Amino acid sequence: MNFPDLPGPLGGARQPDAVICSAKGCRAPAVWVLAWNNPKLHTPRRRKTWLACEEHREHLSQFLGMRGFLKDVVPLADWEAPEEER
């Protein structure tokens, strides 16, 4: 796991020793990485990330999924950023 590859404010705010959920107003620790891309803006291999706590995983996944953006949902402990984004 490589925390420098995780996103900043919109993709989960950073706190010392913690990565928090991307859901608006949520301060819970993130346990999921939602990998996504917008095909109108990003190359097919590009992956942007949002972070989710258990409570907001489904909501954030549905938001991205309805737009056709969601590519993968991975436990934070297992996440490795694609090579091109390191």
Coordinates of C-alpha atoms in Angstrom, one line a residue, residues 1-67:
M1 CA 0.0 0.0 0.0
N2 CA 1.4 3.4 -1.0
F3 CA -0.4 6.3 0.6
P4 CA 1.2 9.0 -1.5
D5 CA -0.8 7.7 -4.5
L6 CA -4.0 8.3 -2.7
P7 CA -6.0 11.5 -3.5
G8 CA -6.3 14.8 -1.7
P9 CA -9.3 16.9 -0.8
L10 CA -12.0 15.7 -3.2
G11 CA -10.7 12.1 -3.2
G12 CA -10.5 11.9 0.5
A13 CA -8.9 14.4 2.9
R14 CA -5.6 13.5 4.4
Q15 CA -5.1 13.6 8.2
P16 CA -2.0 12.5 10.1
D17 CA -1.9 8.7 10.0
A18 CA -5.4 8.5 8.5
V19 CA -7.2 8.6 5.2
I20 CA -10.8 9.6 5.4
C21 CA -13.9 9.0 3.3
S22 CA -14.6 11.1 0.3
A23 CA -18.3 11.5 1.0
K24 CA -19.2 15.1 1.8
G25 CA -18.9 15.9 5.5
C26 CA -17.8 12.4 6.4
R27 CA -14.8 12.2 8.7
A28 CA -14.8 8.3 9.0
P29 CA -11.7 6.4 8.1
A30 CA -11.7 5.1 4.6
V31 CA -11.6 1.3 4.0
W32 CA -12.4 1.2 0.3
V33 CA -10.9 2.7 -2.9
L34 CA -13.3 3.4 -5.7
A35 CA -11.3 3.5 -9.0
W36 CA -13.0 5.4 -11.8
N37 CA -12.5 7.5 -14.9
N38 CA -14.5 9.7 -17.1
P39 CA -14.1 8.5 -20.7
K40 CA -14.7 11.9 -22.0
L41 CA -11.7 13.3 -20.1
H42 CA -9.4 10.4 -19.3
T43 CA -7.5 7.8 -21.3
P44 CA -9.0 4.3 -20.8
R45 CA -6.2 3.2 -18.5
R46 CA -6.3 6.3 -16.3
R47 CA -7.8 5.7 -12.8
K48 CA -9.0 8.5 -10.5
T49 CA -9.8 7.4 -7.0
W50 CA -12.4 8.2 -4.3
L51 CA -12.2 6.7 -0.8
A52 CA -15.1 5.3 1.1
C53 CA -16.0 4.2 4.6
E54 CA -18.3 1.2 5.0
E55 CA -21.3 3.5 5.3
H56 CA -20.7 5.4 2.1
R57 CA -19.3 2.7 -0.1
E58 CA -22.6 1.8 -1.8
H59 CA -23.7 5.5 -2.2
L60 CA -20.4 6.6 -3.8
S61 CA -20.3 3.4 -6.0
Q62 CA -23.9 4.1 -7.2
F63 CA -23.1 7.7 -8.0
L64 CA -20.1 6.7 -10.1
G65 CA -21.8 3.7 -11.6
M66 CA -24.9 5.6 -12.8
R67 CA -22.5 7.7 -14.9

